[in-house]
Structures are given as structure tokens and as C-alpha cells.
Amino acid sequence: YNKNIGLYKTMSLKEKLEIELLDARKHKNLYKKEVLQLIKADIQNVEIKNKKELSDEDVISLLNKQKKQIEDSKDWAEKANRTDLIEESIIKLQVVCSFLPKQLSKKEVEQIIKQKIEVNPDINKGKLIGEILKENKGTVDGKIVSQLVAEMVK
């Protein structure tokens, strides 16, 4: 499917996931198919539980959870020296990340923290982290934000 055409760009994230799943099945891409089936099942389970269709923001939240699980599996595989599982996790991470919004760089996060501190120099670390995560939902890594805030706020 041509991702550069206007129709694809206007589709919901769920529709894009469905198209990519069909493509993975068609081209026998096992890891991609497996990850996308898990994501689709997660989406359906949450929709059934909540009795409402998920928005793109909700899907991004689910994708971030899936990303975290895969990263944890990768960490475990690295500790166990299982190169086969490490490679599998890397491929799965690439699939999940392809649907997530572009993450802000460390420098961009530092810039946001500096701006927040300039506006309110007395802000506490917890509130600062909470504001940044809320305002940049899905585009920042909480670990990076808390690490940078700890370094920059004394």
C-alpha cells in the first residue's frame, strides 16, 4: 500500500494497522504479523471492555505499552545472552515504533525543561515531569524526562 498518498495519511491508526497486518500476511512477514495481531487483539479487548471505539490517542497509549513490554523482553534476552530473541525483539520494536509519533530528542526535551523552569523557577520536580509528560503525550519517554529533570533541577 502506498503510504505517500493522501488517503493513507488521513486514515485512523487502527485502519493503518489493519492495512499493515494484511500486507504482513500477504508477504509472509511473521514477526510483523505477530506484533500487529497482538496489537489488534489488545485494541479489540479494550474496546469490548470499555464499550467504545478507541481514538488514535488511545491506540498510541496501547502501542507505548506494547513497546515497553517488548523492551522488557529484549532486556531479559540480553541478560540471558539469547541473540535469537534479541533480534526478534528489535524487529518487533521497529514495527511498533513505526506507528508511534516521532519521539522528541534529548536536546528538545532539555529545551522544554529549560523553558518550564524559566517560567516557574520554583516548580517541584514531580509537577514539572507531570506537566511535560501531559503536554507532550506520546512524544517523550518518561524515563528520559525524569532523568533530565533530576539533572537540571537542583
mmCIF file with all atom_site columns, C-alpha atoms in Angstrom:
data_model
loop_
_atom_site.group_PDB
_atom_site.id
_atom_site.type_symbol
_atom_site.label_atom_id
_atom_site.label_alt_id
_atom_site.label_comp_id
_atom_site.label_asym_id
_atom_site.label_entity_id
_atom_site.label_seq_id
_atom_site.pdbx_PDB_ins_code
_atom_site.Cartn_x
_atom_site.Cartn_y
_atom_site.Cartn_z
_atom_site.occupancy
_atom_site.B_iso_or_equiv
_atom_site.pdbx_formal_charge
_atom_site.auth_seq_id
_atom_site.auth_comp_id
_atom_site.auth_asym_id
_atom_site.auth_atom_id
_atom_site.pdbx_PDB_model_num
ATOM 1   C CA . TYR A 1 1   ? 0.000   0.000   0.000  1.00 0.00 ? 1   TYR A CA 1
ATOM 2   C CA . ASN A 1 2   ? 1.406   3.394   -0.965 1.00 0.00 ? 2   ASN A CA 1
ATOM 3   C CA . LYS A 1 3   ? 1.866   5.333   2.279  1.00 0.00 ? 3   LYS A CA 1
ATOM 4   C CA . ASN A 1 4   ? 2.514   8.588   0.446  1.00 0.00 ? 4   ASN A CA 1
ATOM 5   C CA . ILE A 1 5   ? -0.942  9.011   -0.997 1.00 0.00 ? 5   ILE A CA 1
ATOM 6   C CA . GLY A 1 6   ? -3.395  11.315  0.758  1.00 0.00 ? 6   GLY A CA 1
ATOM 7   C CA . LEU A 1 7   ? -5.899  8.601   1.640  1.00 0.00 ? 7   LEU A CA 1
ATOM 8   C CA . TYR A 1 8   ? -3.381  6.655   3.745  1.00 0.00 ? 8   TYR A CA 1
ATOM 9   C CA . LYS A 1 9   ? -2.302  9.807   5.558  1.00 0.00 ? 9   LYS A CA 1
ATOM 10  C CA . THR A 1 10  ? -5.891  10.586  6.572  1.00 0.00 ? 10  THR A CA 1
ATOM 11  C CA . MET A 1 11  ? -6.692  7.084   7.866  1.00 0.00 ? 11  MET A CA 1
ATOM 12  C CA . SER A 1 12  ? -7.040  6.370   11.540 1.00 0.00 ? 12  SER A CA 1
ATOM 13  C CA . LEU A 1 13  ? -4.246  4.490   13.255 1.00 0.00 ? 13  LEU A CA 1
ATOM 14  C CA . LYS A 1 14  ? -6.483  1.427   13.539 1.00 0.00 ? 14  LYS A CA 1
ATOM 15  C CA . GLU A 1 15  ? -7.087  1.442   9.790  1.00 0.00 ? 15  GLU A CA 1
ATOM 16  C CA . LYS A 1 16  ? -3.359  1.763   9.115  1.00 0.00 ? 16  LYS A CA 1
ATOM 17  C CA . LEU A 1 17  ? -2.657  -1.146  11.478 1.00 0.00 ? 17  LEU A CA 1
ATOM 18  C CA . GLU A 1 18  ? -5.215  -3.257  9.620  1.00 0.00 ? 18  GLU A CA 1
ATOM 19  C CA . ILE A 1 19  ? -3.670  -2.464  6.229  1.00 0.00 ? 19  ILE A CA 1
ATOM 20  C CA . GLU A 1 20  ? -0.186  -3.237  7.516  1.00 0.00 ? 20  GLU A CA 1
ATOM 21  C CA . LEU A 1 21  ? -1.434  -6.516  9.012  1.00 0.00 ? 21  LEU A CA 1
ATOM 22  C CA . LEU A 1 22  ? -2.903  -7.562  5.665  1.00 0.00 ? 22  LEU A CA 1
ATOM 23  C CA . ASP A 1 23  ? 0.368   -6.606  3.987  1.00 0.00 ? 23  ASP A CA 1
ATOM 24  C CA . ALA A 1 24  ? 2.398   -8.635  6.523  1.00 0.00 ? 24  ALA A CA 1
ATOM 25  C CA . ARG A 1 25  ? 0.176   -11.667 5.904  1.00 0.00 ? 25  ARG A CA 1
ATOM 26  C CA . LYS A 1 26  ? 0.445   -11.253 2.158  1.00 0.00 ? 26  LYS A CA 1
ATOM 27  C CA . HIS A 1 27  ? 4.256   -11.018 2.253  1.00 0.00 ? 27  HIS A CA 1
ATOM 28  C CA . LYS A 1 28  ? 4.620   -13.685 4.974  1.00 0.00 ? 28  LYS A CA 1
ATOM 29  C CA . ASN A 1 29  ? 6.409   -11.313 7.354  1.00 0.00 ? 29  ASN A CA 1
ATOM 30  C CA . LEU A 1 30  ? 5.992   -13.410 10.510 1.00 0.00 ? 30  LEU A CA 1
ATOM 31  C CA . TYR A 1 31  ? 7.305   -11.018 13.176 1.00 0.00 ? 31  TYR A CA 1
ATOM 32  C CA . LYS A 1 32  ? 5.376   -8.064  11.802 1.00 0.00 ? 32  LYS A CA 1
ATOM 33  C CA . LYS A 1 33  ? 2.227   -10.163 11.507 1.00 0.00 ? 33  LYS A CA 1
ATOM 34  C CA . GLU A 1 34  ? 2.628   -11.459 15.072 1.00 0.00 ? 34  GLU A CA 1
ATOM 35  C CA . VAL A 1 35  ? 3.101   -7.983  16.565 1.00 0.00 ? 35  VAL A CA 1
ATOM 36  C CA . LEU A 1 36  ? 0.236   -6.460  14.606 1.00 0.00 ? 36  LEU A CA 1
ATOM 37  C CA . GLN A 1 37  ? -2.102  -9.307  15.581 1.00 0.00 ? 37  GLN A CA 1
ATOM 38  C CA . LEU A 1 38  ? -1.237  -8.735  19.255 1.00 0.00 ? 38  LEU A CA 1
ATOM 39  C CA . ILE A 1 39  ? -1.885  -5.014  18.911 1.00 0.00 ? 39  ILE A CA 1
ATOM 40  C CA . LYS A 1 40  ? -5.163  -5.626  17.097 1.00 0.00 ? 40  LYS A CA 1
ATOM 41  C CA . ALA A 1 41  ? -6.250  -8.080  19.821 1.00 0.00 ? 41  ALA A CA 1
ATOM 42  C CA . ASP A 1 42  ? -5.305  -5.554  22.541 1.00 0.00 ? 42  ASP A CA 1
ATOM 43  C CA . ILE A 1 43  ? -7.347  -2.869  20.792 1.00 0.00 ? 43  ILE A CA 1
ATOM 44  C CA . GLN A 1 44  ? -10.363 -5.165  20.427 1.00 0.00 ? 44  GLN A CA 1
ATOM 45  C CA . ASN A 1 45  ? -10.145 -6.277  24.079 1.00 0.00 ? 45  ASN A CA 1
ATOM 46  C CA . VAL A 1 46  ? -10.046 -2.690  25.346 1.00 0.00 ? 46  VAL A CA 1
ATOM 47  C CA . GLU A 1 47  ? -12.893 -1.660  23.036 1.00 0.00 ? 47  GLU A CA 1
ATOM 48  C CA . ILE A 1 48  ? -15.038 -4.545  24.265 1.00 0.00 ? 48  ILE A CA 1
ATOM 49  C CA . LYS A 1 49  ? -14.182 -3.791  27.894 1.00 0.00 ? 49  LYS A CA 1
ATOM 50  C CA . ASN A 1 50  ? -14.890 -0.048  27.542 1.00 0.00 ? 50  ASN A CA 1
ATOM 51  C CA . LYS A 1 51  ? -17.798 -0.499  25.109 1.00 0.00 ? 51  LYS A CA 1
ATOM 52  C CA . LYS A 1 52  ? -16.434 2.246   22.859 1.00 0.00 ? 52  LYS A CA 1
ATOM 53  C CA . GLU A 1 53  ? -14.139 2.594   19.883 1.00 0.00 ? 53  GLU A CA 1
ATOM 54  C CA . LEU A 1 54  ? -10.607 3.728   20.683 1.00 0.00 ? 54  LEU A CA 1
ATOM 55  C CA . SER A 1 55  ? -9.281  7.040   19.420 1.00 0.00 ? 55  SER A CA 1
ATOM 56  C CA . ASP A 1 56  ? -5.840  7.378   17.851 1.00 0.00 ? 56  ASP A CA 1
ATOM 57  C CA . GLU A 1 57  ? -4.577  8.722   21.196 1.00 0.00 ? 57  GLU A CA 1
ATOM 58  C CA . ASP A 1 58  ? -5.844  5.593   22.973 1.00 0.00 ? 58  ASP A CA 1
ATOM 59  C CA . VAL A 1 59  ? -4.200  3.384   20.336 1.00 0.00 ? 59  VAL A CA 1
ATOM 60  C CA . ILE A 1 60  ? -0.911  5.264   20.811 1.00 0.00 ? 60  ILE A CA 1
ATOM 61  C CA . SER A 1 61  ? -1.159  4.581   24.536 1.00 0.00 ? 61  SER A CA 1
ATOM 62  C CA . LEU A 1 62  ? -1.629  0.862   23.817 1.00 0.00 ? 62  LEU A CA 1
ATOM 63  C CA . LEU A 1 63  ? 1.300   0.926   21.397 1.00 0.00 ? 63  LEU A CA 1
ATOM 64  C CA . ASN A 1 64  ? 3.502   2.501   24.060 1.00 0.00 ? 64  ASN A CA 1
ATOM 65  C CA . LYS A 1 65  ? 2.569   -0.305  26.473 1.00 0.00 ? 65  LYS A CA 1
ATOM 66  C CA . GLN A 1 66  ? 3.392   -2.872  23.798 1.00 0.00 ? 66  GLN A CA 1
ATOM 67  C CA . LYS A 1 67  ? 6.712   -1.111  23.153 1.00 0.00 ? 67  LYS A CA 1
ATOM 68  C CA . LYS A 1 68  ? 7.551   -1.246  26.860 1.00 0.00 ? 68  LYS A CA 1
ATOM 69  C CA . GLN A 1 69  ? 6.762   -4.988  27.015 1.00 0.00 ? 69  GLN A CA 1
ATOM 70  C CA . ILE A 1 70  ? 8.972   -5.685  24.014 1.00 0.00 ? 70  ILE A CA 1
ATOM 71  C CA . GLU A 1 71  ? 11.794  -3.592  25.502 1.00 0.00 ? 71  GLU A CA 1
ATOM 72  C CA . ASP A 1 72  ? 11.498  -5.578  28.749 1.00 0.00 ? 72  ASP A CA 1
ATOM 73  C CA . SER A 1 73  ? 11.664  -8.839  26.782 1.00 0.00 ? 73  SER A CA 1
ATOM 74  C CA . LYS A 1 74  ? 14.707  -7.548  24.929 1.00 0.00 ? 74  LYS A CA 1
ATOM 75  C CA . ASP A 1 75  ? 16.414  -6.635  28.219 1.00 0.00 ? 75  ASP A CA 1
ATOM 76  C CA . TRP A 1 76  ? 15.707  -10.107 29.573 1.00 0.00 ? 76  TRP A CA 1
ATOM 77  C CA . ALA A 1 77  ? 17.043  -11.698 26.362 1.00 0.00 ? 77  ALA A CA 1
ATOM 78  C CA . GLU A 1 78  ? 20.227  -9.624  26.604 1.00 0.00 ? 78  GLU A CA 1
ATOM 79  C CA . LYS A 1 79  ? 20.785  -10.742 30.202 1.00 0.00 ? 79  LYS A CA 1
ATOM 80  C CA . ALA A 1 80  ? 20.213  -14.354 29.153 1.00 0.00 ? 80  ALA A CA 1
ATOM 81  C CA . ASN A 1 81  ? 22.505  -13.866 26.125 1.00 0.00 ? 81  ASN A CA 1
ATOM 82  C CA . ARG A 1 82  ? 19.762  -15.057 23.738 1.00 0.00 ? 82  ARG A CA 1
ATOM 83  C CA . THR A 1 83  ? 20.738  -13.441 20.447 1.00 0.00 ? 83  THR A CA 1
ATOM 84  C CA . ASP A 1 84  ? 17.785  -15.016 18.631 1.00 0.00 ? 84  ASP A CA 1
ATOM 85  C CA . LEU A 1 85  ? 15.309  -13.339 20.989 1.00 0.00 ? 85  LEU A CA 1
ATOM 86  C CA . ILE A 1 86  ? 17.228  -10.057 20.902 1.00 0.00 ? 86  ILE A CA 1
ATOM 87  C CA . GLU A 1 87  ? 16.959  -9.920  17.115 1.00 0.00 ? 87  GLU A CA 1
ATOM 88  C CA . GLU A 1 88  ? 13.270  -10.804 17.270 1.00 0.00 ? 88  GLU A CA 1
ATOM 89  C CA . SER A 1 89  ? 12.662  -8.045  19.826 1.00 0.00 ? 89  SER A CA 1
ATOM 90  C CA . ILE A 1 90  ? 14.484  -5.482  17.705 1.00 0.00 ? 90  ILE A CA 1
ATOM 91  C CA . ILE A 1 91  ? 12.304  -6.311  14.696 1.00 0.00 ? 91  ILE A CA 1
ATOM 92  C CA . LYS A 1 92  ? 9.149   -6.155  16.818 1.00 0.00 ? 92  LYS A CA 1
ATOM 93  C CA . LEU A 1 93  ? 10.219  -2.799  18.270 1.00 0.00 ? 93  LEU A CA 1
ATOM 94  C CA . GLN A 1 94  ? 10.708  -1.414  14.762 1.00 0.00 ? 94  GLN A CA 1
ATOM 95  C CA . VAL A 1 95  ? 7.173   -2.472  13.842 1.00 0.00 ? 95  VAL A CA 1
ATOM 96  C CA . VAL A 1 96  ? 5.601   -0.888  16.930 1.00 0.00 ? 96  VAL A CA 1
ATOM 97  C CA . CYS A 1 97  ? 7.681   2.290   16.663 1.00 0.00 ? 97  CYS A CA 1
ATOM 98  C CA . SER A 1 98  ? 6.665   2.736   13.021 1.00 0.00 ? 98  SER A CA 1
ATOM 99  C CA . PHE A 1 99  ? 3.139   3.544   14.258 1.00 0.00 ? 99  PHE A CA 1
ATOM 100 C CA . LEU A 1 100 ? 4.158   5.847   17.096 1.00 0.00 ? 100 LEU A CA 1
ATOM 101 C CA . PRO A 1 101 ? 4.624   9.608   16.725 1.00 0.00 ? 101 PRO A CA 1
ATOM 102 C CA . LYS A 1 102 ? 8.217   10.772  16.316 1.00 0.00 ? 102 LYS A CA 1
ATOM 103 C CA . GLN A 1 103 ? 9.902   10.944  19.713 1.00 0.00 ? 103 GLN A CA 1
ATOM 104 C CA . LEU A 1 104 ? 11.431  14.230  20.805 1.00 0.00 ? 104 LEU A CA 1
ATOM 105 C CA . SER A 1 105 ? 15.215  14.209  21.011 1.00 0.00 ? 105 SER A CA 1
ATOM 106 C CA . LYS A 1 106 ? 17.073  14.627  24.283 1.00 0.00 ? 106 LYS A CA 1
ATOM 107 C CA . LYS A 1 107 ? 18.020  18.180  23.281 1.00 0.00 ? 107 LYS A CA 1
ATOM 108 C CA . GLU A 1 108 ? 14.379  19.035  22.523 1.00 0.00 ? 108 GLU A CA 1
ATOM 109 C CA . VAL A 1 109 ? 13.322  17.703  25.940 1.00 0.00 ? 109 VAL A CA 1
ATOM 110 C CA . GLU A 1 110 ? 16.117  19.717  27.613 1.00 0.00 ? 110 GLU A CA 1
ATOM 111 C CA . GLN A 1 111 ? 14.830  22.821  25.822 1.00 0.00 ? 111 GLN A CA 1
ATOM 112 C CA . ILE A 1 112 ? 11.273  22.188  27.082 1.00 0.00 ? 112 ILE A CA 1
ATOM 113 C CA . ILE A 1 113 ? 12.567  21.729  30.652 1.00 0.00 ? 113 ILE A CA 1
ATOM 114 C CA . LYS A 1 114 ? 14.578  24.980  30.450 1.00 0.00 ? 114 LYS A CA 1
ATOM 115 C CA . GLN A 1 115 ? 11.521  26.888  29.216 1.00 0.00 ? 115 GLN A CA 1
ATOM 116 C CA . LYS A 1 116 ? 9.350   25.471  32.026 1.00 0.00 ? 116 LYS A CA 1
ATOM 117 C CA . ILE A 1 117 ? 11.979  26.378  34.647 1.00 0.00 ? 117 ILE A CA 1
ATOM 118 C CA . GLU A 1 118 ? 12.280  29.942  33.240 1.00 0.00 ? 118 GLU A CA 1
ATOM 119 C CA . VAL A 1 119 ? 8.505   30.417  33.522 1.00 0.00 ? 119 VAL A CA 1
ATOM 120 C CA . ASN A 1 120 ? 8.330   28.923  37.033 1.00 0.00 ? 120 ASN A CA 1
ATOM 121 C CA . PRO A 1 121 ? 11.751  28.648  38.732 1.00 0.00 ? 121 PRO A CA 1
ATOM 122 C CA . ASP A 1 122 ? 10.226  27.251  41.958 1.00 0.00 ? 122 ASP A CA 1
ATOM 123 C CA . ILE A 1 123 ? 8.384   24.344  40.328 1.00 0.00 ? 123 ILE A CA 1
ATOM 124 C CA . ASN A 1 124 ? 8.965   20.991  42.031 1.00 0.00 ? 124 ASN A CA 1
ATOM 125 C CA . LYS A 1 125 ? 10.408  18.069  40.097 1.00 0.00 ? 125 LYS A CA 1
ATOM 126 C CA . GLY A 1 126 ? 7.265   15.903  40.195 1.00 0.00 ? 126 GLY A CA 1
ATOM 127 C CA . LYS A 1 127 ? 4.989   18.650  38.915 1.00 0.00 ? 127 LYS A CA 1
ATOM 128 C CA . LEU A 1 128 ? 7.489   19.579  36.188 1.00 0.00 ? 128 LEU A CA 1
ATOM 129 C CA . ILE A 1 129 ? 7.742   15.973  34.979 1.00 0.00 ? 129 ILE A CA 1
ATOM 130 C CA . GLY A 1 130 ? 3.948   15.600  35.068 1.00 0.00 ? 130 GLY A CA 1
ATOM 131 C CA . GLU A 1 131 ? 3.400   18.768  33.014 1.00 0.00 ? 131 GLU A CA 1
ATOM 132 C CA . ILE A 1 132 ? 5.961   17.802  30.397 1.00 0.00 ? 132 ILE A CA 1
ATOM 133 C CA . LEU A 1 133 ? 4.554   14.275  30.019 1.00 0.00 ? 133 LEU A CA 1
ATOM 134 C CA . LYS A 1 134 ? 0.987   15.577  29.803 1.00 0.00 ? 134 LYS A CA 1
ATOM 135 C CA . GLU A 1 135 ? 1.775   18.301  27.255 1.00 0.00 ? 135 GLU A CA 1
ATOM 136 C CA . ASN A 1 136 ? 3.924   16.015  25.096 1.00 0.00 ? 136 ASN A CA 1
ATOM 137 C CA . LYS A 1 137 ? 1.944   12.809  25.458 1.00 0.00 ? 137 LYS A CA 1
ATOM 138 C CA . GLY A 1 138 ? 3.258   10.024  23.258 1.00 0.00 ? 138 GLY A CA 1
ATOM 139 C CA . THR A 1 139 ? 6.261   12.001  22.027 1.00 0.00 ? 139 THR A CA 1
ATOM 140 C CA . VAL A 1 140 ? 8.530   11.844  25.085 1.00 0.00 ? 140 VAL A CA 1
ATOM 141 C CA . ASP A 1 141 ? 9.965   8.986   27.080 1.00 0.00 ? 141 ASP A CA 1
ATOM 142 C CA . GLY A 1 142 ? 9.126   9.316   30.775 1.00 0.00 ? 142 GLY A CA 1
ATOM 143 C CA . LYS A 1 143 ? 12.491  7.854   31.809 1.00 0.00 ? 143 LYS A CA 1
ATOM 144 C CA . ILE A 1 144 ? 14.387  10.463  29.815 1.00 0.00 ? 144 ILE A CA 1
ATOM 145 C CA . VAL A 1 145 ? 12.228  13.296  31.155 1.00 0.00 ? 145 VAL A CA 1
ATOM 146 C CA . SER A 1 146 ? 12.698  12.257  34.789 1.00 0.00 ? 146 SER A CA 1
ATOM 147 C CA . GLN A 1 147 ? 16.440  11.719  34.293 1.00 0.00 ? 147 GLN A CA 1
ATOM 148 C CA . LEU A 1 148 ? 16.901  15.149  32.690 1.00 0.00 ? 148 LEU A CA 1
ATOM 149 C CA . VAL A 1 149 ? 14.729  16.900  35.286 1.00 0.00 ? 149 VAL A CA 1
ATOM 150 C CA . ALA A 1 150 ? 16.807  15.292  38.060 1.00 0.00 ? 150 ALA A CA 1
ATOM 151 C CA . GLU A 1 151 ? 19.994  16.574  36.393 1.00 0.00 ? 151 GLU A CA 1
ATOM 152 C CA . MET A 1 152 ? 18.697  20.061  35.608 1.00 0.00 ? 152 MET A CA 1
ATOM 153 C CA . VAL A 1 153 ? 16.619  20.913  38.687 1.00 0.00 ? 153 VAL A CA 1
ATOM 154 C CA . LYS A 1 154 ? 18.558  21.258  41.897 1.00 0.00 ? 154 LYS A CA 1
#
